[in-house]
mmCIF file of C-alpha atoms in Angstrom:
data_model
loop_
_atom_site.group_PDB
_atom_site.id
_atom_site.type_symbol
_atom_site.label_atom_id
_atom_site.label_comp_id
_atom_site.label_asym_id
_atom_site.label_seq_id
_atom_site.Cartn_x
_atom_site.Cartn_y
_atom_site.Cartn_z
ATOM 1 C CA MET A 293 -28.252 17.345 17.663
ATOM 2 C CA LYS A 294 -24.601 16.175 17.642
ATOM 3 C CA ASN A 295 -22.976 15.360 14.313
ATOM 4 C CA ASP A 296 -22.076 11.868 15.553
ATOM 5 C CA ASN A 297 -25.762 11.142 16.037
ATOM 6 C CA LEU A 298 -26.520 12.476 12.550
ATOM 7 C CA LEU A 299 -23.763 10.311 11.101
ATOM 8 C CA ALA A 300 -25.266 7.254 12.747
ATOM 9 C CA LYS A 301 -28.665 8.101 11.258
ATOM 10 C CA TRP A 302 -27.077 8.685 7.839
ATOM 11 C CA LEU A 303 -25.319 5.297 7.899
ATOM 12 C CA SER A 304 -28.540 3.519 8.877
ATOM 13 C CA GLY A 305 -30.602 5.365 6.248
ATOM 14 C CA GLU A 306 -32.869 6.948 8.872
ATOM 15 C CA ILE A 307 -31.771 10.571 8.455
ATOM 16 C CA SER A 308 -34.372 13.168 7.483
ATOM 17 C CA GLU A 309 -33.875 15.734 4.709
ATOM 18 C CA GLU A 310 -33.534 18.534 7.269
ATOM 19 C CA GLU A 311 -30.950 16.606 9.281
ATOM 20 C CA LEU A 312 -29.036 15.747 6.096
ATOM 21 C CA LYS A 313 -28.791 19.461 5.249
ATOM 22 C CA ILE A 314 -27.255 20.097 8.677
ATOM 23 C CA LEU A 315 -24.801 17.225 8.258
ATOM 24 C CA LYS A 316 -23.739 18.369 4.788
ATOM 25 C CA ARG A 317 -22.638 21.687 6.276
ATOM 26 C CA SER A 318 -20.121 19.864 8.505
ATOM 27 C CA GLU A 319 -16.822 18.250 7.529
ATOM 28 C CA ASP A 320 -17.838 14.878 8.956
ATOM 29 C CA LEU A 321 -20.045 13.687 6.098
ATOM 30 C CA SER A 322 -17.319 14.209 3.499
ATOM 31 C CA LEU A 323 -14.851 12.329 5.679
ATOM 32 C CA TYR A 324 -17.091 9.290 6.103
ATOM 33 C CA GLU A 325 -18.057 9.260 2.408
ATOM 34 C CA LYS A 326 -14.368 9.071 1.466
ATOM 35 C CA ILE A 327 -13.713 6.279 3.968
ATOM 36 C CA ILE A 328 -16.666 4.208 2.767
ATOM 37 C CA ALA A 329 -15.783 4.776 -0.893
ATOM 38 C CA HIS A 330 -12.212 3.722 -0.211
ATOM 39 C CA ALA A 331 -13.290 0.638 1.752
ATOM 40 C CA ASP A 332 -15.143 -0.677 -1.301
ATOM 41 C CA LYS A 333 -11.794 -1.082 -3.103
ATOM 42 C CA LEU A 334 -10.030 -3.143 -0.457
ATOM 43 C CA GLU A 335 -8.817 -6.643 -1.198
ATOM 44 C CA ALA A 336 -9.561 -7.548 2.421
ATOM 45 C CA PRO A 337 -12.549 -8.718 4.510
ATOM 46 C CA ALA A 338 -15.806 -7.134 3.411
ATOM 47 C CA PHE A 339 -16.572 -3.649 4.703
ATOM 48 C CA ASP A 340 -19.204 -3.962 7.423
ATOM 49 C CA ARG A 341 -21.430 -0.868 7.401
ATOM 50 C CA ALA A 342 -23.376 -2.141 10.422
ATOM 51 C CA THR A 343 -20.189 -2.510 12.474
ATOM 52 C CA LEU A 344 -19.150 1.049 11.685
ATOM 53 C CA LEU A 345 -22.630 2.249 12.663
ATOM 54 C CA GLN A 346 -22.379 0.378 15.954
ATOM 55 C CA LYS A 347 -18.988 1.944 16.711
ATOM 56 C CA ILE A 348 -20.336 5.436 16.070
ATOM 57 C CA GLN A 349 -23.296 4.767 18.368
ATOM 58 C CA GLN A 350 -20.924 3.511 21.065
ATOM 59 C CA GLN A 351 -18.871 6.677 20.616
ATOM 60 C CA GLN A 352 -21.999 8.783 21.174
ATOM 61 C CA SER A 353 -22.669 7.282 24.575
ATOM 62 C CA ALA A 354 -19.049 7.603 25.670
ATOM 63 C CA SER A 355 -18.215 11.063 24.302
ATOM 64 C CA SER A 356 -18.384 14.360 26.172
ATOM 65 C CA SER A 357 -19.127 17.872 24.903
ATOM 66 C CA LYS A 358 -15.438 18.785 24.698
ATOM 67 C CA VAL A 359 -14.329 19.957 21.261
ATOM 68 C CA VAL A 360 -11.199 18.235 19.922
ATOM 69 C CA PRO A 361 -9.525 20.307 17.154
ATOM 70 C CA LEU A 362 -8.093 17.339 15.226
ATOM 71 C CA ARG A 363 -11.374 15.673 14.287
ATOM 72 C CA PRO A 364 -9.789 12.897 12.192
ATOM 73 C CA TRP A 365 -7.931 11.671 15.279
ATOM 74 C CA LYS A 366 -11.166 11.855 17.265
ATOM 75 C CA TRP A 367 -12.709 9.585 14.663
ATOM 76 C CA MET A 368 -9.793 7.160 14.852
ATOM 77 C CA ALA A 369 -10.138 6.901 18.619
ATOM 78 C CA GLY A 370 -13.892 6.347 18.398
ATOM 79 C CA VAL A 371 -13.840 3.561 15.827
ATOM 80 C CA ALA A 372 -10.458 1.928 16.412
ATOM 81 C CA ALA A 373 -12.075 -1.493 16.668
ATOM 82 C CA VAL A 374 -13.181 -1.234 13.047
ATOM 83 C CA ALA A 375 -9.535 -1.878 12.090
ATOM 84 C CA ALA A 376 -10.326 -5.575 12.312
ATOM 85 C CA VAL A 377 -12.732 -5.067 9.415
ATOM 86 C CA ILE A 378 -10.968 -2.332 7.421
ATOM 87 C CA LEU A 379 -7.336 -3.411 7.211
ATOM 88 C CA VAL A 380 -6.147 -0.572 5.003
ATOM 89 C CA SER A 381 -5.504 2.593 6.992
ATOM 90 C CA PHE A 382 -7.009 5.718 5.425
ATOM 91 C CA LEU A 383 -6.189 8.780 7.510
ATOM 92 C CA PHE A 384 -6.843 12.485 7.063
ATOM 93 C CA LEU A 385 -4.383 14.521 9.119
ATOM 94 C CA GLY A 386 -4.932 18.035 10.412
ATOM 95 C CA ASN A 387 -2.229 19.475 8.136
ATOM 96 C CA GLY A 388 -4.084 18.349 5.017
ATOM 97 C CA ASP A 389 -2.067 15.160 4.519
ATOM 98 C CA THR A 390 -3.829 11.960 3.545
ATOM 99 C CA VAL A 391 -2.034 8.737 4.505
ATOM 100 C CA ILE A 392 -3.048 5.419 2.977
ATOM 101 C CA SER A 393 -1.295 2.242 4.078
ATOM 102 C CA THR A 394 -1.646 -1.494 3.569
ATOM 103 C CA ALA A 395 -0.745 -4.359 5.882
ATOM 104 C CA ASN A 396 0.816 -7.682 4.926
ATOM 105 C CA ALA A 397 -1.153 -9.833 2.467
ATOM 106 C CA GLU A 398 -3.185 -6.973 1.024
ATOM 107 C CA LYS A 399 -3.064 -4.269 -1.629
ATOM 108 C CA THR A 400 -5.314 -1.373 -2.579
ATOM 109 C CA ASP A 401 -6.029 1.173 -5.327
ATOM 110 C CA VAL A 402 -5.772 4.936 -4.748
ATOM 111 C CA VAL A 403 -7.114 7.768 -6.930
ATOM 112 C CA LEU A 404 -5.226 11.028 -6.412
ATOM 113 C CA PRO A 405 -6.793 14.522 -6.718
ATOM 114 C CA ASP A 406 -5.734 14.851 -10.397
ATOM 115 C CA LYS A 407 -7.159 11.390 -11.216
ATOM 116 C CA SER A 408 -3.703 9.823 -11.254
ATOM 117 C CA GLU A 409 -3.926 6.228 -10.030
ATOM 118 C CA VAL A 410 -1.723 4.282 -7.641
ATOM 119 C CA THR A 411 -1.885 0.610 -6.702
ATOM 120 C CA LEU A 412 -0.146 -0.090 -3.389
ATOM 121 C CA ASN A 413 1.463 -3.464 -2.792
ATOM 122 C CA ALA A 414 1.472 -5.225 0.581
ATOM 123 C CA SER A 415 3.000 -3.451 3.600
ATOM 124 C CA SER A 416 3.219 -0.062 1.881
ATOM 125 C CA SER A 417 2.094 3.502 2.560
ATOM 126 C CA LEU A 418 1.382 6.601 0.472
ATOM 127 C CA THR A 419 1.125 10.207 1.697
ATOM 128 C CA TYR A 420 -0.102 13.248 -0.242
ATOM 129 C CA ASN A 421 -1.498 16.701 0.543
ATOM 130 C CA GLU A 422 -4.752 17.543 -1.233
ATOM 131 C CA LYS A 423 -4.633 21.209 -0.153
ATOM 132 C CA LYS A 424 -1.261 21.739 -1.853
ATOM 133 C CA TRP A 425 -1.869 19.399 -4.791
ATOM 134 C CA ASN A 426 -2.579 22.052 -7.437
ATOM 135 C CA LYS A 427 0.722 23.765 -6.629
ATOM 136 C CA LYS A 428 2.859 20.638 -6.295
ATOM 137 C CA ARG A 429 2.006 17.062 -7.251
ATOM 138 C CA LEU A 430 4.044 15.261 -4.611
ATOM 139 C CA VAL A 431 3.543 11.870 -2.975
ATOM 140 C CA LYS A 432 5.669 10.116 -0.385
ATOM 141 C CA LEU A 433 6.028 6.365 -0.738
ATOM 142 C CA ASP A 434 7.204 3.741 1.704
ATOM 143 C CA GLY A 435 7.032 0.252 0.230
ATOM 144 C CA GLU A 436 5.913 -0.417 -3.337
ATOM 145 C CA GLY A 437 3.450 1.231 -5.687
ATOM 146 C CA PHE A 438 2.508 1.186 -9.378
ATOM 147 C CA PHE A 439 1.697 4.656 -10.720
ATOM 148 C CA LYS A 440 -0.433 5.763 -13.665
ATOM 149 C CA VAL A 441 0.167 9.505 -13.720
ATOM 150 C CA ALA A 442 -2.250 11.888 -15.423
ATOM 151 C CA GLU A 443 -0.661 14.491 -17.685
ATOM 152 C CA GLY A 444 0.108 17.813 -16.062
ATOM 153 C CA ASN A 445 2.921 19.598 -14.294
ATOM 154 C CA ALA A 446 5.770 17.733 -12.591
ATOM 155 C CA PHE A 447 4.777 14.715 -10.499
ATOM 156 C CA ASP A 448 7.279 13.611 -7.840
ATOM 157 C CA VAL A 449 7.427 10.371 -5.881
ATOM 158 C CA GLN A 450 9.585 10.920 -2.819
ATOM 159 C CA ALA A 451 11.009 7.778 -1.225
ATOM 160 C CA SER A 452 13.554 7.379 1.546
ATOM 161 C CA LEU A 453 16.150 6.041 -0.898
ATOM 162 C CA GLY A 454 15.484 8.249 -3.921
ATOM 163 C CA THR A 455 13.079 10.447 -5.892
ATOM 164 C CA VAL A 456 11.225 9.801 -9.155
ATOM 165 C CA SER A 457 10.026 12.720 -11.309
ATOM 166 C CA VAL A 458 7.635 12.497 -14.282
ATOM 167 C CA LEU A 459 5.090 14.508 -16.257
ATOM 168 C CA GLY A 460 2.638 11.785 -17.254
ATOM 169 C CA THR A 461 3.510 8.105 -17.454
ATOM 170 C CA GLN A 462 3.255 4.647 -15.885
ATOM 171 C CA PHE A 463 5.952 3.297 -13.596
ATOM 172 C CA ASN A 464 6.600 1.149 -10.540
ATOM 173 C CA VAL A 465 8.590 2.183 -7.462
ATOM 174 C CA LYS A 466 9.834 -0.296 -4.880
ATOM 175 C CA ASN A 467 11.303 1.357 -1.792
ATOM 176 C CA ARG A 468 12.195 -1.211 0.863
ATOM 177 C CA LYS A 469 15.059 -1.293 3.353
ATOM 178 C CA ASP A 470 18.323 -1.282 1.344
ATOM 179 C CA TYR A 471 16.330 -2.054 -1.841
ATOM 180 C CA PHE A 472 15.328 0.684 -4.292
ATOM 181 C CA GLU A 473 13.937 -0.196 -7.715
ATOM 182 C CA VAL A 474 12.137 1.864 -10.359
ATOM 183 C CA SER A 475 10.695 0.425 -13.584
ATOM 184 C CA CYS A 476 9.281 2.512 -16.445
ATOM 185 C CA TYR A 477 6.290 1.108 -18.356
ATOM 186 C CA GLU A 478 5.181 4.124 -20.380
ATOM 187 C CA GLY A 479 6.574 7.579 -21.182
ATOM 188 C CA SER A 480 9.887 8.474 -19.547
ATOM 189 C CA ILE A 481 10.947 9.105 -15.967
ATOM 190 C CA GLN A 482 13.828 10.659 -14.076
ATOM 191 C CA VAL A 483 15.315 8.906 -11.046
ATOM 192 C CA VAL A 484 17.454 10.777 -8.541
ATOM 193 C CA TYR A 485 19.535 8.479 -6.335
ATOM 194 C CA GLN A 486 22.414 9.667 -4.136
ATOM 195 C CA LYS A 487 22.504 12.965 -6.077
ATOM 196 C CA ASP A 488 22.931 11.154 -9.421
ATOM 197 C CA THR A 489 20.192 11.409 -12.054
ATOM 198 C CA THR A 490 19.161 8.562 -14.368
ATOM 199 C CA ARG A 491 16.571 8.759 -17.147
ATOM 200 C CA LEU A 492 14.521 5.666 -17.902
ATOM 201 C CA ALA A 493 12.630 4.812 -21.082
ATOM 202 C CA PRO A 494 9.864 2.164 -21.232
ATOM 203 C CA GLY A 495 11.140 -1.354 -20.575
ATOM 204 C CA ASN A 496 14.040 -0.229 -18.393
ATOM 205 C CA THR A 497 14.712 -0.580 -14.667
ATOM 206 C CA PHE A 498 16.904 1.238 -12.156
ATOM 207 C CA ARG A 499 17.927 -0.841 -9.132
ATOM 208 C CA ALA A 500 20.087 -0.149 -6.080
ATOM 209 C CA LEU A 501 20.878 -2.780 -3.436
ATOM 210 C CA GLY A 502 22.610 -1.892 -0.197
ATOM 211 C CA GLY A 503 23.595 1.497 -1.574
ATOM 212 C CA GLU A 504 25.127 0.091 -4.776
ATOM 213 C CA VAL A 505 23.572 0.592 -8.220
ATOM 214 C CA VAL A 506 22.995 -2.763 -9.950
ATOM 215 C CA GLN A 507 22.706 -3.198 -13.709
ATOM 216 C CA THR A 508 19.520 -4.934 -14.880
ATOM 217 C CA GLY A 509 18.290 -6.034 -18.277
ATOM 218 C CA GLY A 510 15.149 -4.816 -20.005
ATOM 219 C CA PHE A 511 11.628 -6.207 -19.748
ATOM 220 C CA ALA A 512 8.558 -6.464 -21.995
ATOM 221 C CA ASP A 513 5.673 -6.508 -19.486
ATOM 222 C CA ASN A 514 3.107 -3.687 -19.545
ATOM 223 C CA VAL A 515 2.400 -3.850 -15.783
ATOM 224 C CA PRO A 516 4.324 -5.183 -12.761
ATOM 225 C CA SER A 517 3.743 -8.885 -12.116
ATOM 226 C CA TRP A 518 2.389 -8.220 -8.607
ATOM 227 C CA ILE A 519 -0.589 -6.423 -10.156
ATOM 228 C CA ARG A 520 -1.474 -9.867 -11.569
ATOM 229 C CA ASN A 521 -0.965 -11.465 -8.126
ATOM 230 C CA GLU A 522 2.478 -12.832 -8.885
ATOM 231 C CA SER A 523 5.816 -11.705 -7.458
ATOM 232 C CA SER A 524 8.658 -11.917 -9.993
ATOM 233 C CA PHE A 525 12.410 -11.485 -9.550
ATOM 234 C CA LYS A 526 15.372 -11.200 -11.899
ATOM 235 C CA SER A 527 18.733 -11.858 -10.273
ATOM 236 C CA VAL A 528 17.597 -10.646 -6.840
ATOM 237 C CA PRO A 529 19.200 -11.732 -3.525
ATOM 238 C CA TYR A 530 17.248 -14.627 -2.023
ATOM 239 C CA ARG A 531 16.764 -12.690 1.223
ATOM 240 C CA GLU A 532 14.686 -10.110 -0.684
ATOM 241 C CA VAL A 533 12.547 -12.891 -2.150
ATOM 242 C CA LEU A 534 11.863 -14.249 1.343
ATOM 243 C CA LYS A 535 10.971 -10.776 2.645
ATOM 244 C CA GLU A 536 8.492 -10.289 -0.190
ATOM 245 C CA PHE A 537 7.001 -13.722 0.512
ATOM 246 C CA GLU A 538 6.485 -12.721 4.152
ATOM 247 C CA ARG A 539 4.711 -9.525 3.078
ATOM 248 C CA GLN A 540 2.450 -11.257 0.571
ATOM 249 C CA TYR A 541 1.363 -14.079 2.887
ATOM 250 C CA ASN A 542 1.710 -12.412 6.305
ATOM 251 C CA VAL A 543 4.000 -15.156 7.579
ATOM 252 C CA LYS A 544 7.395 -15.397 9.269
ATOM 253 C CA ILE A 545 10.147 -17.386 7.550
ATOM 254 C CA ARG A 546 13.182 -18.800 9.357
ATOM 255 C CA THR A 547 16.116 -20.263 7.466
ATOM 256 C CA ASP A 548 19.802 -21.045 7.967
ATOM 257 C CA THR A 549 20.498 -21.374 4.239
ATOM 258 C CA GLU A 550 22.533 -18.938 2.143
ATOM 259 C CA THR A 551 20.341 -15.900 1.466
ATOM 260 C CA ASN A 552 22.826 -13.749 -0.465
ATOM 261 C CA ARG A 553 22.695 -15.919 -3.597
ATOM 262 C CA HIS A 554 20.597 -14.556 -6.422
ATOM 263 C CA PHE A 555 17.169 -15.837 -7.407
ATOM 264 C CA THR A 556 15.434 -15.534 -10.776
ATOM 265 C CA GLY A 557 11.853 -16.694 -10.919
ATOM 266 C CA SER A 558 8.432 -15.958 -9.480
ATOM 267 C CA PHE A 559 5.822 -17.131 -6.998
ATOM 268 C CA SER A 560 2.043 -16.901 -6.855
ATOM 269 C CA ASN A 561 0.506 -14.488 -4.350
ATOM 270 C CA ARG A 562 -2.669 -16.601 -4.139
ATOM 271 C CA ASP A 563 -1.506 -20.171 -3.347
ATOM 272 C CA ILE A 564 0.998 -20.534 -0.518
ATOM 273 C CA GLU A 565 1.882 -24.197 -1.149
ATOM 274 C CA THR A 566 2.604 -23.583 -4.834
ATOM 275 C CA ALA A 567 4.492 -20.418 -3.923
ATOM 276 C CA LEU A 568 6.688 -22.248 -1.406
ATOM 277 C CA LYS A 569 7.620 -24.849 -4.000
ATOM 278 C CA SER A 570 8.509 -22.055 -6.429
ATOM 279 C CA ILE A 571 11.051 -20.499 -4.061
ATOM 280 C CA THR A 572 12.536 -23.702 -2.602
ATOM 281 C CA LEU A 573 12.826 -26.244 -5.440
ATOM 282 C CA PRO A 574 15.268 -24.165 -7.560
ATOM 283 C CA PHE A 575 17.788 -24.325 -4.681
ATOM 284 C CA ARG A 576 16.888 -27.892 -3.647
ATOM 285 C CA LEU A 577 15.487 -26.639 -0.378
ATOM 286 C CA LYS A 578 12.668 -28.009 1.734
ATOM 287 C CA TYR A 579 10.100 -26.282 3.895
ATOM 288 C CA GLU A 580 7.732 -27.065 6.734
ATOM 289 C CA PHE A 581 5.267 -25.154 8.868
ATOM 290 C CA THR A 582 6.350 -24.757 12.502
ATOM 291 C CA ASP A 583 4.315 -27.058 14.767
ATOM 292 C CA GLY A 584 1.486 -27.051 12.270
ATOM 293 C CA LYS A 585 1.217 -23.260 12.319
ATOM 294 C CA LYS A 586 0.331 -21.589 9.040
ATOM 295 C CA ASP A 587 2.106 -18.326 9.868
ATOM 296 C CA GLU A 588 5.589 -19.693 10.653
ATOM 297 C CA ILE A 589 7.697 -21.461 8.045
ATOM 298 C CA ILE A 590 11.136 -23.076 8.204
ATOM 299 C CA ILE A 591 13.165 -23.376 4.995
ATOM 300 C CA TYR A 592 16.153 -25.708 5.148
ATOM 301 C CA ALA A 593 18.581 -27.561 2.899
ATOM 302 C CA ASP A 594 17.681 -30.980 1.534
ATOM 303 C CA LYS A 595 20.411 -33.246 2.931
ATOM 304 C CA ASP A 596 19.337 -36.368 1.054
#
């Protein structure tokens, strides 16, 4: 009996003890258990077990007997339609890498092999290799993530704009285009940016904008504001505020106002009308939705 058929039976609760023994000897059961466990943590539409079962059954009828070496990609092809239900991508690559990514307007929690924890903000991705983890605790980050690192040997966060190294601590890394920011919440961390090394103690932030290091003041929070569903900024270019708004609400913003001026303030990630007021009123700006659409917003100067 094919493993796909056994997986379908397992998901529906109809698998026998003998069939379960066969399935446990394959790599498929472990893969699906991880996916289902991860889906339970999503801040996204509810995970639909029945839909996944249906996709597997459809795959059975369409599949041939040909063996495809990269089984995770076979799974992705077979259940691609489930992406409408599971918005966070959770991929296991043939080289041992695990890639977890979020889309706009969502975030997710990740538990690493050493029990270190990462919360990914909207439109972010995290890559790590479980096979090599015991030798080197290394993750690659694109976007933004808050890390709670378990004690152990060196833990490195590799981003396109810089690298953060720690032993065991809590910190936030924001790695967006031309915007690199690291904040230390517990312990101490080392930031390598353009070959220069900076050490951060709790309550301190390292920030680089457009390739230039920017001085920032301290802070007293114990977690990033976005963990509490609020995006906060301290003397940040307005264009970066608008980009973050687009990520949090999955909208497109158009404006002809000055976006290089600095913004200090915050907006809610749960109420779009309140959030829009928070980012427009300080500059005496107005906003409107394009032709009644909720995913296109125009921000313009108040000429009254």
